[in-house]
Each structure stands twice: as C-alpha cells, then as structure tokens.
Amino acid sequence: MTDSGSGRPPQPAITAPVVAPGLAGGYATARFSGVRLAGGVVLAAAGARAAWSWRAAHGPAVAVAPGAVYLGAFAASHPLAARIGAWPSVALVTAVASGVAGAADLRAARSLDATGHRRRRRPHRVAPDGGGKG
C-alpha cells in the first residue's frame, strides 16, 4: 500500500502539534488582532492540515472522529468561556483535542510495521475442540 499514489509507504500522522496551535493560535490571533476572521483562518488552516493527515493515515471513515473532536472543541470553547473565562476555556479544549489527536496519531503509528506498511491483523484462531478444557 502506498501513500497518495506517491509510491512511498504510508507514514503515521503527527497532528497533535498542529491541533494545539490551531485552537489556541486561532483564538490568540482573533483576540490580539481584533479580527475574528483572521482567527478563523488560523483555526481552519490547522484543521484542514490535520484532517488531511488523519485521512492519509487512517482513511476517510476513521478520520471523521478526530475531526469532529476538533470542531466540537472549538464549538464547546464558547459556552465554556462564559463559565470559566476565555483563556482557561481555550486551554482546556486545546488539551482535550490535542490528546485525542495524539491518541489517533499513536494508533496510526502502531498500525505500521518496521517497513512503513500497514500491519495485517491475524485472524483469531479457535481450537478444533472449541477451545474448552472439556
């Protein structure tokens, strides 16, 4: 199996370092520039980069979950900010989303063998007698 038709074996995604600056950097950009759209551009650019990596590492179906967490973290930060403050809210949702991204990255890395190819799962074997000790 190759990555995106390039002839190279697939590489694990490393997206936690992209997710954190996307959420925190998006808020900081909006706050300090006074232009919410600029913050949205940072948030969207990081999200698009992470989604591309998740899709390449996991396939489109599995990539939906970390993407939903990223968008959910952004959405949850707003009502949470009303309760605990803007920066604590951003820090909390960034930590959660980065943790999920890191877990997804680790899962993808563990699914590759030493040559960079996806490992095949071994079928579960059942003893001919049903596996019982009789």
PDB file of N, CA and C in Angstrom, residues 15-27 42-43 46 50 70 90-91 93-95 97-99 101:
ATOM      1  N   THR A  15      -0.350  14.916  14.243  1.00  0.00           N
ATOM      2  CA  THR A  15      -1.261  16.049  14.168  1.00  0.00           C
ATOM      3  C   THR A  15      -1.447  16.794  15.474  1.00  0.00           C
ATOM      4  N   ALA A  16      -1.077  16.208  16.610  1.00  0.00           N
ATOM      5  CA  ALA A  16      -1.244  16.924  17.876  1.00  0.00           C
ATOM      6  C   ALA A  16      -0.523  18.275  17.851  1.00  0.00           C
ATOM      7  N   PRO A  17       0.690  18.367  17.276  1.00  0.00           N
ATOM      8  CA  PRO A  17       1.341  19.674  17.207  1.00  0.00           C
ATOM      9  C   PRO A  17       0.676  20.646  16.222  1.00  0.00           C
ATOM     10  N   VAL A  18      -0.248  20.170  15.423  1.00  0.00           N
ATOM     11  CA  VAL A  18      -0.990  21.043  14.512  1.00  0.00           C
ATOM     12  C   VAL A  18      -2.294  21.494  15.164  1.00  0.00           C
ATOM     13  N   VAL A  19      -2.922  20.586  15.908  1.00  0.00           N
ATOM     14  CA  VAL A  19      -4.204  20.880  16.541  1.00  0.00           C
ATOM     15  C   VAL A  19      -4.067  21.956  17.615  1.00  0.00           C
ATOM     16  N   ALA A  20      -3.043  21.855  18.455  1.00  0.00           N
ATOM     17  CA  ALA A  20      -2.883  22.808  19.553  1.00  0.00           C
ATOM     18  C   ALA A  20      -2.724  24.249  19.050  1.00  0.00           C
ATOM     19  N   PRO A  21      -1.816  24.515  18.117  1.00  0.00           N
ATOM     20  CA  PRO A  21      -1.721  25.893  17.629  1.00  0.00           C
ATOM     21  C   PRO A  21      -2.948  26.331  16.832  1.00  0.00           C
ATOM     22  N   GLY A  22      -3.669  25.372  16.271  1.00  0.00           N
ATOM     23  CA  GLY A  22      -4.876  25.738  15.533  1.00  0.00           C
ATOM     24  C   GLY A  22      -5.941  26.328  16.437  1.00  0.00           C
ATOM     25  N   LEU A  23      -6.173  25.670  17.575  1.00  0.00           N
ATOM     26  CA  LEU A  23      -7.187  26.154  18.506  1.00  0.00           C
ATOM     27  C   LEU A  23      -6.693  27.362  19.298  1.00  0.00           C
ATOM     28  N   ALA A  24      -5.547  27.224  19.965  1.00  0.00           N
ATOM     29  CA  ALA A  24      -5.031  28.325  20.777  1.00  0.00           C
ATOM     30  C   ALA A  24      -4.575  29.494  19.902  1.00  0.00           C
ATOM     31  N   GLY A  25      -3.914  29.170  18.803  1.00  0.00           N
ATOM     32  CA  GLY A  25      -3.445  30.228  17.908  1.00  0.00           C
ATOM     33  C   GLY A  25      -4.581  30.944  17.203  1.00  0.00           C
ATOM     34  N   GLY A  26      -5.628  30.199  16.884  1.00  0.00           N
ATOM     35  CA  GLY A  26      -6.794  30.840  16.275  1.00  0.00           C
ATOM     36  C   GLY A  26      -7.434  31.844  17.215  1.00  0.00           C
ATOM     37  N   TYR A  27      -7.563  31.450  18.491  1.00  0.00           N
ATOM     38  CA  TYR A  27      -8.137  32.380  19.468  1.00  0.00           C
ATOM     39  C   TYR A  27      -7.216  33.577  19.681  1.00  0.00           C
ATOM     40  N   VAL A  42      -6.782  30.889  10.815  1.00  0.00           N
ATOM     41  CA  VAL A  42      -5.777  30.068  11.505  1.00  0.00           C
ATOM     42  C   VAL A  42      -6.404  28.744  11.934  1.00  0.00           C
ATOM     43  N   LEU A  43      -7.576  28.818  12.547  1.00  0.00           N
ATOM     44  CA  LEU A  43      -8.289  27.623  13.001  1.00  0.00           C
ATOM     45  C   LEU A  43      -8.578  26.687  11.825  1.00  0.00           C
ATOM     46  N   ALA A  46      -5.268  25.047  10.247  1.00  0.00           N
ATOM     47  CA  ALA A  46      -4.747  23.952  11.066  1.00  0.00           C
ATOM     48  C   ALA A  46      -5.682  22.750  11.009  1.00  0.00           C
ATOM     49  N   ALA A  50      -4.653  19.025   9.656  1.00  0.00           N
ATOM     50  CA  ALA A  50      -4.821  17.842  10.498  1.00  0.00           C
ATOM     51  C   ALA A  50      -5.750  16.832   9.825  1.00  0.00           C
ATOM     52  N   TYR A  70     -12.136  18.056  16.980  1.00  0.00           N
ATOM     53  CA  TYR A  70     -11.541  19.379  16.739  1.00  0.00           C
ATOM     54  C   TYR A  70     -12.632  20.441  16.602  1.00  0.00           C
ATOM     55  N   VAL A  90     -10.049  27.964  26.337  1.00  0.00           N
ATOM     56  CA  VAL A  90      -9.215  27.608  25.183  1.00  0.00           C
ATOM     57  C   VAL A  90      -8.167  26.579  25.585  1.00  0.00           C
ATOM     58  N   ALA A  91      -7.569  26.763  26.760  1.00  0.00           N
ATOM     59  CA  ALA A  91      -6.556  25.803  27.226  1.00  0.00           C
ATOM     60  C   ALA A  91      -7.166  24.418  27.427  1.00  0.00           C
ATOM     61  N   VAL A  93     -10.030  23.046  26.058  1.00  0.00           N
ATOM     62  CA  VAL A  93     -10.444  22.367  24.822  1.00  0.00           C
ATOM     63  C   VAL A  93      -9.236  22.029  23.953  1.00  0.00           C
ATOM     64  N   THR A  94      -8.188  22.836  24.027  1.00  0.00           N
ATOM     65  CA  THR A  94      -6.968  22.536  23.281  1.00  0.00           C
ATOM     66  C   THR A  94      -6.311  21.274  23.823  1.00  0.00           C
ATOM     67  N   ALA A  95      -6.280  21.138  25.140  1.00  0.00           N
ATOM     68  CA  ALA A  95      -5.698  19.939  25.752  1.00  0.00           C
ATOM     69  C   ALA A  95      -6.488  18.691  25.359  1.00  0.00           C
ATOM     70  N   ALA A  97      -8.555  18.232  22.689  1.00  0.00           N
ATOM     71  CA  ALA A  97      -8.432  17.954  21.251  1.00  0.00           C
ATOM     72  C   ALA A  97      -7.035  17.457  20.897  1.00  0.00           C
ATOM     73  N   SER A  98      -6.011  18.020  21.522  1.00  0.00           N
ATOM     74  CA  SER A  98      -4.640  17.563  21.258  1.00  0.00           C
ATOM     75  C   SER A  98      -4.433  16.145  21.775  1.00  0.00           C
ATOM     76  N   GLY A  99      -5.042  15.834  22.909  1.00  0.00           N
ATOM     77  CA  GLY A  99      -4.955  14.472  23.437  1.00  0.00           C
ATOM     78  C   GLY A  99      -5.591  13.459  22.505  1.00  0.00           C
ATOM     79  N   ALA A 101      -6.034  13.873  19.274  1.00  0.00           N
ATOM     80  CA  ALA A 101      -5.183  13.821  18.084  1.00  0.00           C
ATOM     81  C   ALA A 101      -3.944  12.969  18.344  1.00  0.00           C
TER      82      ALA A 101
END
